[in-house]
XYZ file of C-alpha atoms in Angstrom:
764
model
C 18.574 29.567 -22.558
C 20.941 30.230 -19.710
C 18.825 33.293 -18.914
C 15.714 31.090 -18.934
C 17.215 28.842 -16.294
C 18.137 31.807 -14.130
C 14.643 33.252 -14.549
C 13.010 29.975 -13.440
C 15.092 29.722 -10.281
C 14.648 33.414 -9.560
C 10.834 33.085 -9.733
C 10.836 29.980 -7.512
C 13.103 31.619 -4.968
C 11.114 34.860 -5.064
C 7.831 32.996 -4.440
C 9.297 31.143 -1.467
C 10.799 34.318 -0.009
C 7.596 36.319 -0.435
C 5.514 33.676 1.327
C 8.038 32.962 4.075
C 8.587 36.673 4.535
C 4.887 37.449 5.016
C 3.947 38.820 8.397
C 2.760 35.543 9.908
C 1.958 37.330 13.172
C -0.432 39.704 11.401
C -3.480 38.107 13.041
C -1.837 37.412 16.404
C -3.404 39.806 18.960
C -1.189 42.407 20.610
C 0.453 41.099 23.760
C 0.247 37.506 22.513
C 2.654 35.225 20.656
C 2.547 32.868 17.700
C 3.360 29.317 18.781
C 6.363 28.716 16.549
C 8.017 25.524 17.740
C 7.439 22.707 20.244
C 10.112 20.273 21.380
C 9.977 17.296 23.759
C 13.011 15.672 25.351
C 13.266 12.849 27.893
C 16.150 11.670 30.051
C 15.275 7.955 29.909
C 16.095 5.654 26.968
C 12.748 3.828 27.196
C 10.760 6.998 26.453
C 10.546 7.921 22.765
C 9.909 11.660 22.882
C 9.033 11.844 19.169
C 5.867 9.789 19.792
C 4.483 11.964 22.585
C 2.986 14.790 20.500
C -0.576 13.311 20.807
C -0.418 14.182 24.528
C 0.160 17.868 23.838
C -2.863 20.140 24.020
C -1.386 22.736 21.680
C 0.797 22.279 18.620
C 2.214 24.904 16.229
C 0.950 25.329 12.681
C 2.389 22.732 10.269
C 5.265 24.012 8.163
C 6.241 23.452 4.565
C 9.300 21.147 4.490
C 9.170 21.464 8.276
C 10.671 24.967 7.949
C 8.446 27.489 6.113
C 5.189 28.710 7.683
C 3.513 28.528 4.284
C -0.111 27.978 5.337
C -0.068 30.778 7.919
C 1.538 33.033 5.299
C -1.373 32.321 2.940
C -3.859 33.135 5.697
C -1.958 36.364 6.436
C -2.297 37.492 2.811
C -6.028 37.958 3.423
C -7.607 41.124 4.765
C -10.335 41.263 7.431
C -13.004 41.993 4.797
C -14.543 38.505 4.427
C -17.125 39.856 2.004
C -14.457 39.567 -0.700
C -14.137 36.040 -2.137
C -10.354 36.220 -2.312
C -10.120 36.757 1.452
C -12.492 33.867 2.133
C -10.485 31.662 -0.234
C -7.121 32.531 1.367
C -8.487 31.838 4.833
C -10.004 28.557 3.718
C -6.827 27.140 2.187
C -4.518 28.759 4.740
C -4.176 28.116 8.473
C -5.213 30.527 11.190
C -2.145 31.162 13.381
C -1.941 29.184 16.619
C -1.655 31.679 19.483
C 0.443 30.481 22.412
C -1.721 29.630 25.455
C -0.018 29.083 28.817
C -3.086 27.271 30.168
C -2.822 24.676 27.413
C 0.901 24.360 28.118
C 0.142 23.451 31.736
C -2.511 20.984 30.536
C 0.122 19.416 28.263
C 2.482 19.085 31.229
C -0.224 17.243 33.178
C -0.931 14.876 30.266
C 2.753 14.105 29.793
C 3.189 13.405 33.493
C 0.109 11.176 33.491
C 1.644 9.254 30.588
C 4.917 8.781 32.479
C 3.132 7.626 35.625
C 1.193 5.065 33.545
C 4.538 3.874 32.203
C 5.803 3.240 35.734
C 7.667 6.524 36.320
C 5.677 7.559 39.385
C 8.225 10.201 40.457
C 8.418 11.877 37.065
C 8.475 15.640 36.656
C 7.642 17.635 33.526
C 8.765 21.229 33.029
C 8.042 23.603 30.171
C 10.659 26.183 29.152
C 9.113 28.959 27.062
C 11.264 31.334 25.031
C 10.039 34.424 23.156
C 11.467 36.081 20.067
C 9.819 38.641 17.758
C 6.256 37.825 18.828
C 6.899 34.100 18.495
C 6.984 31.563 21.315
C 8.854 28.255 21.454
C 8.107 25.611 24.086
C 10.520 22.925 25.259
C 8.965 20.182 27.404
C 11.604 18.440 29.514
C 10.677 15.041 30.923
C 12.627 14.092 34.040
C 11.548 10.461 34.391
C 13.317 9.286 37.517
C 13.615 5.634 38.517
C 10.661 3.518 37.313
C 8.661 0.949 39.263
C 9.386 -2.620 38.096
C 7.541 -5.895 38.612
C 9.330 -7.960 41.250
C 7.053 -10.976 40.994
C 4.159 -11.800 38.689
C 1.465 -14.336 39.631
C -1.956 -15.566 38.483
C -5.109 -16.001 40.611
C -7.587 -17.905 38.444
C -10.094 -20.210 40.174
C -11.560 -21.641 36.945
C -9.125 -24.451 36.141
C -9.954 -24.580 32.421
C -9.341 -20.843 32.056
C -6.166 -21.113 34.113
C -4.842 -23.871 31.841
C -5.572 -21.813 28.707
C -3.898 -18.700 30.102
C -0.799 -20.505 31.393
C -0.397 -22.470 28.180
C -0.252 -19.160 26.272
C 1.979 -17.401 28.816
C 4.852 -17.255 26.313
C 2.860 -14.529 24.533
C 2.155 -12.569 27.716
C 2.841 -8.831 27.593
C 3.292 -8.454 31.363
C 6.218 -10.322 32.904
C 8.426 -10.374 35.945
C 11.174 -7.757 35.628
C 9.131 -5.457 33.354
C 8.369 -1.856 34.140
C 5.064 -1.354 35.963
C 3.388 -0.235 32.724
C -0.373 0.257 33.015
C -0.779 0.599 29.257
C 0.779 -2.834 28.801
C -1.498 -4.216 31.501
C -4.526 -2.860 29.661
C -3.264 -4.448 26.445
C -2.780 -7.745 28.277
C -6.391 -7.641 29.504
C -7.602 -7.208 25.918
C -5.274 -9.961 24.649
C -6.444 -12.508 27.224
C -10.116 -11.657 26.659
C -9.642 -12.346 22.934
C -7.749 -15.560 23.732
C -10.586 -16.858 25.897
C -13.286 -15.882 23.397
C -11.324 -17.936 20.875
C -11.632 -20.916 23.236
C -15.413 -20.923 23.536
C -16.028 -18.267 26.215
C -18.609 -16.330 24.199
C -19.486 -13.781 26.891
C -15.999 -13.210 28.242
C -14.878 -9.571 28.418
C -11.699 -7.856 29.567
C -13.651 -6.346 32.480
C -13.437 -9.749 34.164
C -9.635 -9.397 34.291
C -7.833 -7.186 36.781
C -4.438 -6.645 38.388
C -3.639 -6.429 42.082
C -0.335 -4.770 42.995
C 1.588 -4.843 46.252
C 3.935 -1.829 46.200
C 5.447 -2.274 49.659
C 8.915 -2.601 48.179
C 11.512 -0.070 47.051
C 10.512 0.920 43.493
C 9.164 -2.591 42.967
C 5.753 -4.263 43.037
C 4.356 -7.772 43.262
C 1.609 -8.030 40.646
C -1.173 -10.628 40.514
C -3.468 -11.117 37.527
C -7.007 -11.940 38.696
C -9.870 -13.445 36.660
C -13.200 -12.631 38.276
C -16.361 -14.749 37.931
C -19.166 -13.731 35.611
C -21.941 -11.508 36.997
C -25.616 -12.101 36.244
C -28.702 -10.101 37.205
C -31.528 -11.972 38.891
C -34.528 -11.059 40.962
C -34.980 -7.348 41.525
C -31.762 -6.137 39.921
C -29.608 -8.248 42.202
C -26.227 -9.583 41.048
C -24.958 -13.111 41.465
C -21.616 -14.612 40.561
C -21.594 -17.572 38.178
C -18.679 -19.450 36.608
C -17.645 -18.642 33.058
C -19.054 -21.161 30.584
C -17.916 -22.418 27.219
C -20.291 -22.199 24.255
C -20.631 -24.507 21.289
C -22.344 -23.814 17.952
C -25.441 -25.966 17.429
C -27.004 -24.854 14.135
C -25.815 -22.556 11.331
C -28.419 -20.892 9.140
C -27.587 -18.684 6.148
C -30.108 -16.230 4.728
C -29.382 -14.949 1.214
C -31.988 -12.237 0.782
C -32.836 -9.540 -1.695
C -32.672 -7.053 1.190
C -32.095 -7.353 4.938
C -35.563 -6.012 5.781
C -37.055 -9.226 4.344
C -36.320 -10.816 7.720
C -39.098 -8.693 9.239
C -41.495 -9.408 6.360
C -43.567 -12.445 7.268
C -44.807 -12.800 3.698
C -41.277 -12.819 2.296
C -40.092 -15.273 4.961
C -42.905 -17.689 4.183
C -41.757 -17.962 0.560
C -38.090 -18.683 1.202
C -36.471 -21.618 -0.580
C -34.727 -24.098 1.698
C -31.463 -25.841 0.828
C -29.261 -28.030 2.988
C -25.594 -28.305 2.091
C -23.332 -30.429 4.285
C -25.256 -29.586 7.431
C -25.674 -25.864 6.735
C -29.205 -24.652 6.126
C -29.537 -22.007 3.411
C -32.761 -19.998 3.108
C -33.128 -17.690 0.150
C -35.472 -15.552 -1.896
C -32.697 -14.685 -4.343
C -30.248 -17.331 -5.561
C -27.260 -15.072 -6.211
C -24.674 -17.319 -4.553
C -24.275 -21.086 -4.591
C -24.539 -22.940 -1.217
C -21.208 -24.624 -1.922
C -19.511 -21.217 -2.061
C -20.984 -20.279 1.324
C -19.787 -23.562 2.816
C -16.248 -23.235 1.431
C -15.858 -19.697 2.776
C -17.417 -20.387 6.168
C -14.934 -20.837 9.029
C -17.671 -21.619 11.552
C -18.479 -25.279 12.223
C -21.493 -26.968 13.770
C -20.745 -28.870 16.989
C -17.523 -26.908 17.510
C -16.563 -24.392 20.170
C -17.297 -20.750 19.463
C -14.199 -18.781 18.430
C -14.143 -15.064 17.752
C -11.316 -15.572 15.246
C -13.563 -17.856 13.169
C -16.194 -15.137 13.005
C -13.586 -12.580 11.895
C -12.170 -14.962 9.274
C -15.669 -15.608 7.910
C -16.321 -11.869 7.609
C -12.979 -11.470 5.815
C -13.686 -14.321 3.375
C -17.177 -13.048 2.563
C -15.853 -9.505 2.064
C -13.128 -10.788 -0.268
C -15.792 -12.253 -2.578
C -17.043 -8.697 -3.253
C -20.567 -9.906 -3.979
C -22.310 -8.927 -0.740
C -23.709 -5.510 0.043
C -24.462 -6.381 3.671
C -23.255 -9.275 5.806
C -24.243 -9.900 9.401
C -23.273 -12.799 11.658
C -25.192 -13.107 14.922
C -25.534 -15.689 17.684
C -28.486 -16.594 19.878
C -28.120 -18.561 23.101
C -30.243 -21.718 23.158
C -32.681 -21.460 26.068
C -34.841 -24.565 25.562
C -34.328 -27.975 27.110
C -31.448 -28.676 24.725
C -29.410 -25.721 25.962
C -26.335 -27.873 26.679
C -24.636 -30.686 24.802
C -23.193 -33.946 26.055
C -20.026 -32.194 27.216
C -21.970 -29.689 29.298
C -21.174 -26.770 27.003
C -23.839 -24.124 26.483
C -25.244 -23.938 22.935
C -25.493 -21.145 20.386
C -27.418 -20.886 17.138
C -25.721 -18.893 14.381
C -27.592 -16.765 11.825
C -25.858 -15.269 8.789
C -27.690 -12.673 6.701
C -26.295 -11.782 3.272
C -27.666 -9.368 0.665
C -26.293 -8.911 -2.873
C -24.101 -6.068 -4.042
C -24.438 -4.610 -7.522
C -22.944 -7.240 -9.800
C -22.464 -5.459 -13.120
C -20.931 -2.138 -14.088
C -19.930 -0.163 -17.162
C -17.437 2.666 -17.283
C -16.074 5.047 -19.879
C -12.736 6.779 -19.303
C -10.909 9.491 -21.186
C -7.294 10.170 -20.278
C -4.286 12.114 -21.427
C -1.153 10.177 -22.379
C 2.547 10.987 -22.429
C 4.475 8.570 -24.633
C 8.164 9.364 -24.873
C 7.416 13.079 -24.672
C 4.486 13.021 -27.102
C 1.138 13.994 -25.613
C -2.015 12.289 -26.762
C -5.482 11.158 -25.759
C -6.943 7.750 -24.955
C -10.405 6.379 -24.359
C -11.385 3.164 -22.600
C -14.666 1.277 -22.367
C -14.908 -1.269 -19.543
C -17.438 -3.860 -18.443
C -17.283 -5.859 -15.215
C -19.418 -8.628 -13.698
C -18.372 -9.470 -10.143
C -20.464 -12.632 -9.787
C -20.765 -14.130 -13.231
C -21.047 -17.778 -12.094
C -22.702 -17.075 -8.708
C -19.541 -17.911 -6.837
C -17.655 -14.615 -6.633
C -16.022 -15.108 -10.045
C -15.361 -11.722 -11.619
C -15.304 -11.169 -15.362
C -13.692 -8.016 -16.750
C -13.447 -6.780 -20.292
C -12.058 -3.517 -21.597
C -11.133 -2.038 -24.910
C -8.827 0.949 -25.210
C -7.950 3.162 -28.126
C -5.342 5.902 -28.148
C -3.701 8.442 -30.388
C -0.519 9.005 -28.430
C 0.970 11.766 -30.584
C -1.620 14.491 -31.076
C 0.925 17.315 -31.174
C 4.031 15.363 -32.177
C 5.347 14.669 -35.642
C 5.106 10.895 -35.253
C 2.027 8.754 -35.797
C 1.356 6.552 -32.753
C -1.924 4.623 -32.611
C -2.637 1.946 -30.060
C -5.718 -0.278 -29.813
C -5.872 -2.965 -27.130
C -8.354 -5.202 -25.392
C -8.169 -7.436 -22.319
C -10.613 -10.044 -21.048
C -10.132 -11.907 -17.778
C -11.933 -14.111 -15.298
C -10.825 -14.131 -11.676
C -11.777 -17.129 -9.518
C -11.744 -16.648 -5.714
C -9.953 -19.945 -5.190
C -6.934 -21.883 -6.367
C -7.793 -23.750 -9.566
C -5.907 -26.868 -8.650
C -7.275 -30.408 -8.157
C -7.398 -32.217 -4.846
C -7.913 -29.262 -2.511
C -9.625 -29.821 0.805
C -11.782 -27.293 2.622
C -9.101 -26.938 5.293
C -6.499 -26.202 2.619
C -8.706 -23.453 1.147
C -9.202 -21.929 4.597
C -5.503 -21.840 5.373
C -4.371 -20.789 1.900
C -6.715 -18.128 0.534
C -5.896 -17.561 -3.120
C -7.215 -16.242 -6.417
C -6.765 -17.691 -9.884
C -6.922 -15.595 -13.028
C -7.262 -16.608 -16.652
C -6.821 -13.856 -19.214
C -6.672 -13.032 -22.926
C -5.225 -9.883 -24.447
C -4.812 -8.362 -27.865
C -2.920 -5.237 -28.933
C -2.602 -3.444 -32.264
C 0.084 -0.742 -32.529
C 0.630 1.502 -35.532
C 3.760 3.643 -35.815
C 5.559 5.256 -38.705
C 8.339 2.697 -38.341
C 6.273 -0.484 -37.944
C 2.930 -2.082 -37.221
C 2.872 -4.599 -34.397
C 0.217 -7.055 -33.221
C 0.525 -8.738 -29.832
C -1.861 -11.527 -28.840
C -1.570 -13.338 -25.556
C -3.162 -15.615 -22.987
C -2.189 -16.805 -19.560
C -3.010 -18.006 -16.099
C -1.758 -16.864 -12.725
C -2.294 -17.496 -9.022
C -2.339 -14.792 -6.343
C -2.485 -15.201 -2.606
C -1.586 -13.423 0.599
C -0.031 -14.780 3.751
C 0.344 -13.287 7.200
C 2.223 -10.101 7.933
C 1.168 -8.342 4.688
C 3.086 -10.629 2.364
C 1.628 -11.157 -1.122
C 2.593 -13.783 -3.681
C 1.967 -14.264 -7.387
C 2.775 -17.222 -9.590
C 2.482 -16.789 -13.335
C 1.764 -20.402 -14.208
C 2.055 -19.656 -17.906
C 1.972 -16.551 -20.054
C 1.995 -16.983 -23.813
C 2.371 -14.116 -26.299
C 2.723 -13.972 -30.050
C 4.310 -10.830 -31.469
C 3.620 -10.270 -35.171
C 4.947 -7.362 -37.261
C 3.094 -7.191 -40.592
C 4.919 -3.988 -41.572
C 8.408 -2.636 -40.883
C 9.602 0.404 -42.836
C 12.725 0.108 -44.968
C 14.321 3.049 -43.160
C 13.771 1.390 -39.809
C 15.078 -1.943 -41.068
C 18.249 -0.318 -42.358
C 18.829 1.359 -38.976
C 18.776 -1.896 -37.023
C 19.917 -4.392 -39.654
C 23.457 -4.700 -38.297
C 22.401 -4.600 -34.658
C 21.163 -7.242 -32.251
C 18.064 -5.033 -31.916
C 16.732 -6.430 -35.184
C 15.698 -9.617 -33.344
C 13.314 -7.568 -31.189
C 11.490 -6.390 -34.312
C 10.915 -9.776 -35.906
C 7.961 -12.097 -35.380
C 8.528 -14.100 -32.223
C 6.883 -16.119 -29.473
C 7.221 -15.533 -25.727
C 6.236 -18.201 -23.232
C 7.235 -17.619 -19.645
C 6.494 -18.519 -16.039
C 7.394 -16.487 -12.996
C 7.055 -15.801 -9.304
C 6.895 -12.522 -7.399
C 6.664 -11.650 -3.718
C 5.831 -8.355 -2.074
C 5.672 -6.968 1.435
C 4.251 -3.703 2.720
C 3.530 -2.279 6.144
C 2.554 1.143 4.841
C -0.241 2.561 2.682
C -1.482 5.789 1.129
C -3.223 6.639 4.405
C -0.623 5.248 6.812
C 0.384 7.612 9.600
C 3.527 5.703 10.566
C 6.917 4.971 9.077
C 7.140 1.774 7.091
C 8.665 0.075 4.098
C 7.790 -1.873 0.970
C 9.793 -4.641 -0.663
C 9.243 -6.475 -3.923
C 11.054 -9.221 -5.779
C 10.292 -11.098 -9.000
C 11.853 -13.877 -11.017
C 10.842 -14.882 -14.542
C 11.936 -17.683 -16.870
C 10.950 -17.785 -20.516
C 11.264 -20.365 -23.253
C 12.784 -23.281 -21.318
C 9.884 -25.678 -21.874
C 9.688 -24.871 -25.579
C 13.464 -25.250 -25.910
C 13.390 -28.674 -24.269
C 10.577 -29.859 -26.524
C 12.224 -28.509 -29.686
C 15.605 -29.965 -28.824
C 14.138 -33.348 -28.055
C 12.098 -33.314 -31.272
C 15.029 -32.008 -33.384
C 12.933 -29.064 -34.537
C 13.912 -26.773 -37.388
C 16.519 -24.093 -36.693
C 17.123 -20.782 -38.475
C 20.476 -19.486 -39.731
C 21.431 -18.211 -36.250
C 20.756 -21.600 -34.647
C 17.472 -20.662 -32.938
C 14.746 -23.313 -32.846
C 11.531 -22.454 -34.679
C 7.896 -23.262 -33.962
C 5.813 -22.852 -37.090
C 8.745 -21.023 -38.663
C 8.708 -18.514 -35.780
C 11.546 -18.226 -33.210
C 10.755 -18.061 -29.507
C 12.442 -16.063 -26.774
C 14.481 -17.712 -24.022
C 15.659 -15.667 -21.064
C 15.849 -15.236 -17.295
C 14.881 -12.035 -15.542
C 15.261 -10.855 -11.948
C 13.834 -7.651 -10.393
C 14.006 -6.185 -6.893
C 12.607 -3.023 -5.369
C 12.743 -1.498 -1.876
C 11.379 1.760 -0.441
C 11.299 3.202 3.075
C 8.732 5.793 4.150
C 10.085 7.885 7.042
C 7.322 9.886 8.695
C 8.511 13.161 10.238
C 5.113 14.418 11.382
C 1.515 14.525 10.147
C 2.443 16.631 7.132
C 6.037 15.783 6.297
C 7.793 12.588 5.206
C 10.944 11.450 3.438
C 10.817 8.433 1.124
C 13.934 6.494 0.112
C 13.866 4.085 -2.806
C 16.244 1.737 -4.589
C 15.402 -0.654 -7.397
C 17.108 -2.748 -10.003
C 16.746 -5.579 -12.445
C 18.583 -7.712 -14.953
C 17.410 -9.779 -17.907
C 19.691 -12.393 -19.496
C 18.926 -13.912 -22.914
C 20.438 -17.321 -23.596
C 20.235 -20.477 -25.711
C 17.478 -19.665 -28.217
C 17.879 -15.867 -27.883
C 20.691 -13.377 -28.309
C 18.664 -10.391 -27.059
C 15.737 -9.845 -24.687
C 12.338 -9.344 -26.332
C 11.616 -5.636 -26.647
C 8.595 -6.060 -24.333
C 10.893 -7.350 -21.555
C 13.669 -4.764 -21.836
C 14.213 -1.835 -19.482
C 14.108 1.837 -20.388
C 15.516 4.860 -18.591
C 13.882 8.116 -17.596
C 10.180 8.706 -17.202
C 7.829 9.305 -14.295
C 9.131 6.388 -12.184
C 12.861 6.442 -12.923
C 15.240 9.406 -13.287
C 12.718 12.199 -13.822
C 15.100 14.708 -15.398
C 14.676 12.643 -18.596
C 11.480 11.849 -20.463
C 10.615 8.176 -20.922
C 13.051 6.178 -23.078
C 15.435 9.126 -23.492
C 18.099 8.035 -20.966
C 20.811 5.488 -21.677
C 21.904 2.907 -22.174
C 25.058 3.978 -20.322
C 26.597 7.063 -21.909
C 24.959 6.517 -25.307
C 24.122 9.855 -26.950
C 21.124 9.881 -29.296
C 22.083 13.396 -30.466
C 19.044 15.136 -29.063
C 16.367 12.788 -30.391
C 14.493 9.974 -28.669
C 15.878 6.776 -30.146
C 13.470 4.401 -28.463
C 14.708 1.405 -30.485
C 18.248 1.739 -29.184
C 17.505 3.343 -25.817
C 16.603 0.146 -23.991
C 18.695 -2.290 -22.015
C 19.149 -5.503 -20.062
C 20.194 -3.955 -16.735
C 18.338 -1.313 -14.742
C 19.423 0.543 -11.611
C 17.792 3.501 -9.860
C 17.774 5.212 -6.467
C 15.597 8.092 -5.318
C 14.993 10.344 -2.336
C 11.767 12.338 -2.132
C 10.674 14.848 0.498
C 6.860 15.061 0.694
C 5.062 17.873 2.470
C 1.392 18.773 2.679
C 0.646 22.143 1.096
C -3.057 23.008 1.224
C -6.314 21.099 0.849
C -5.506 17.837 -1.014
C -2.332 19.291 -2.488
C 1.167 18.078 -1.617
C 4.543 19.446 -2.662
C 7.556 17.241 -3.309
C 11.263 17.813 -3.836
C 13.246 14.891 -5.187
C 16.688 13.610 -6.168
C 17.058 10.722 -8.634
C 20.009 8.661 -9.811
C 20.111 5.721 -12.208
C 20.544 4.406 -15.722
C 20.167 1.322 -17.909
C 22.804 -0.770 -19.709
C 23.048 -3.597 -22.212
C 24.880 -6.842 -21.486
C 26.211 -7.223 -25.024
C 27.481 -4.679 -27.513
C 24.311 -3.795 -29.433
C 25.758 -0.917 -31.408
C 25.150 1.899 -28.905
C 28.539 3.493 -28.087
C 28.996 3.528 -24.305
C 25.851 1.472 -23.738
C 27.387 -1.819 -22.614
C 27.707 -2.470 -18.881
C 31.272 -2.467 -17.607
C 32.329 -2.738 -13.986
C 34.965 -0.027 -14.300
C 32.737 2.595 -15.965
C 29.113 2.123 -14.851
C 29.400 4.410 -11.798
C 30.530 7.264 -14.053
C 27.505 6.589 -16.264
C 24.909 7.095 -13.534
C 22.590 9.974 -14.386
C 21.552 12.457 -11.690
C 18.323 14.451 -11.689
C 16.385 16.639 -9.300
C 13.131 18.550 -9.283
C 9.833 19.362 -7.658
C 6.361 17.923 -7.988
C 2.729 18.427 -7.067
C 0.423 15.657 -5.831
C -3.340 15.678 -5.544
C -3.841 13.194 -2.711
C -7.415 11.880 -2.648
C -6.475 9.291 0.010
C -7.067 6.208 -2.132
C -5.511 7.456 -5.355
C -2.882 10.025 -6.263
C -2.576 12.318 -9.279
C 0.893 13.774 -9.685
C 2.803 16.217 -11.828
C 6.605 16.116 -11.607
C 9.063 18.558 -13.138
C 12.505 16.986 -13.384
C 15.796 18.675 -14.265
C 19.059 17.106 -15.331
C 21.973 17.528 -12.936
C 24.497 15.112 -14.446
C 24.070 13.768 -17.983
C 26.516 10.933 -18.791
C 25.714 11.238 -22.515
C 27.265 14.715 -22.759
C 30.874 15.444 -23.630
C 33.440 15.925 -20.869
C 33.054 19.374 -19.339
C 29.346 19.444 -20.192
C 28.115 16.485 -18.142
C 27.202 18.623 -15.106
C 24.244 20.590 -16.434
C 24.944 23.840 -14.600
C 26.792 25.411 -17.510
C 25.847 27.975 -20.121
C 24.695 25.167 -22.460
C 21.713 24.410 -20.211
C 18.468 24.360 -22.211
C 14.971 24.458 -20.727
C 13.576 22.029 -23.295
C 16.504 19.623 -23.522
C 17.444 19.525 -19.836
C 14.027 19.258 -18.206
C 11.074 16.881 -18.411
C 7.462 17.142 -17.278
C 5.687 13.983 -16.106
C 1.978 13.432 -15.493
C 1.110 10.164 -13.762
C -1.245 8.419 -11.348
C 0.058 7.113 -8.016
C 3.278 7.698 -6.145
C 6.439 6.744 -8.075
C 7.437 4.383 -5.253
């Protein structure tokens, strides 16, 4: 098997060398050069050179791992005969070489200088040093910024007193200030910010074009800047313009149309047969009652007899979209032109029309998927039904049933049948809520039932559960979840004698007895990145869970029956009592459009107490698998240095403590395909001695028990979902004997020291 390992690495290395060694200048015309590398440097700390690539008019071909010209090498493997499919295929998935163009280099210099001037560096100079080597060109843009212009004084010239008061009151949020650089990009952003601010204060027609800046630059590298708000322009007569003051607008009437299709508005026959409803001052006209008027009212941020605010319109769009029951939604305003065009305050009036059409409410789906359970491959099928508007208020009902044979080619028998039914309400199911509370605290409530039936050689297990949870999101991409209550009953009608004898003298036996689990919990998550994010960002997650405390208090107060180990019983069944804490953090460092490095660290601990001596099996951690240390298959790592002697001992290979850290380099290959190289470290441990030698967590030994893995992976990135295949290899195996822990010896085995993982989504 040592030869097998050498053969694998030889083939990987040979493939990389062949592709990197291809003549990437094959299709570069004679006398020209392949653009190989571009670098930007600046001599001022305020200029981030790494963010200036969008201003360049020519960039080199992207490289694999930012080093290998893989895509150009693929293109170069083709021949000029495009009649052959293989040549067309290679050119389609590869990249045509970028030929250095001096004209585009000069255009890039101009764009970079224009950028610096807009940033206040009016005396900036940009040079381009071009070096040539073996028909390849490298360009180094050097930005000599010089001393920037700064704002000596900043003033406002606003004749409209109401507008002036609004602007000055919000001046703490101003982007342009005295002492800043004379940055025209910031000034443009300030124009847009103030226009939005004023539209949120009733100025319906206000636009950033009414805002300008006047600069007096008769000072040494300084300028006095004045922000000016110009009056509104209106056409009258024969295309003549007149200046009029900006006016505030107030909403007079709100009318909601819930129609079968938007074109019904132009159908006089359909409009004449509309039903009319009035709910708390909002008129609802409909020819299809697919949503209750109360739901429209509760999700509407617009108010009659209140000033127009753009933010209210945006919030209403967001709330309606979140219901997921509308195919089309349009909010429009019409200025009142009759005799009642102004109200008692002198504000102009607007009428609001909202047009809503229904989305498809019901759906069925059938899915077939491959499974990988502890190294055994199998097949699963799932039938799902969903109704996104079951009570005409955006309540979604989902039901699915799944059946799987998870060991088609293995020697074990693993059958799994499960079903889940849930109803999601687009509000917080809690008494006493006001409309204002709902607006400021958007939340969902979910009630669910689940049932699972598992058949293994060792046991048969039935899990039935029910629960309720709240979910909501706050500003800055923070999400929250409260598991109000989750109740599960675990019943084992059959446990084999062999299995019972294996765990009889271990704490693990409590995980394979009938038991109840009742817990509540809270989790919080933050993310400023996504599958399609083009910037660096991070994700953080934390969760806390408590189980059994309420039941314990009731049983203790009622002097309930206890078993021989002192655990309280409910209906002759013990219940679990524990606390569990989890945390997870990942940072996505973007190198360029096609390369990124992702760092991840995660951990958790579960502590049984009072009514329990061990965590329920469903709450324990396992090592290895597609999202942990990928050199090990799922449930084959740990706890600690425990050695299962080459077999997967999933009963014993679980723990109370989990720790993992990962680094993954991601690079775009071709088409939707990405290539990854990764390093993983981690393990699991038990808190008590459960009969696994070396499995208990100890402060003086746990670092030596960390497992190390490495490997490569492929990702099919379809933007909104990821399919991945990871091949992990063991680097350091704490379960091996001394001298064999580092798996670079002649005992390396391709089957025992590697693992293949198929999964959906990124691991972190």
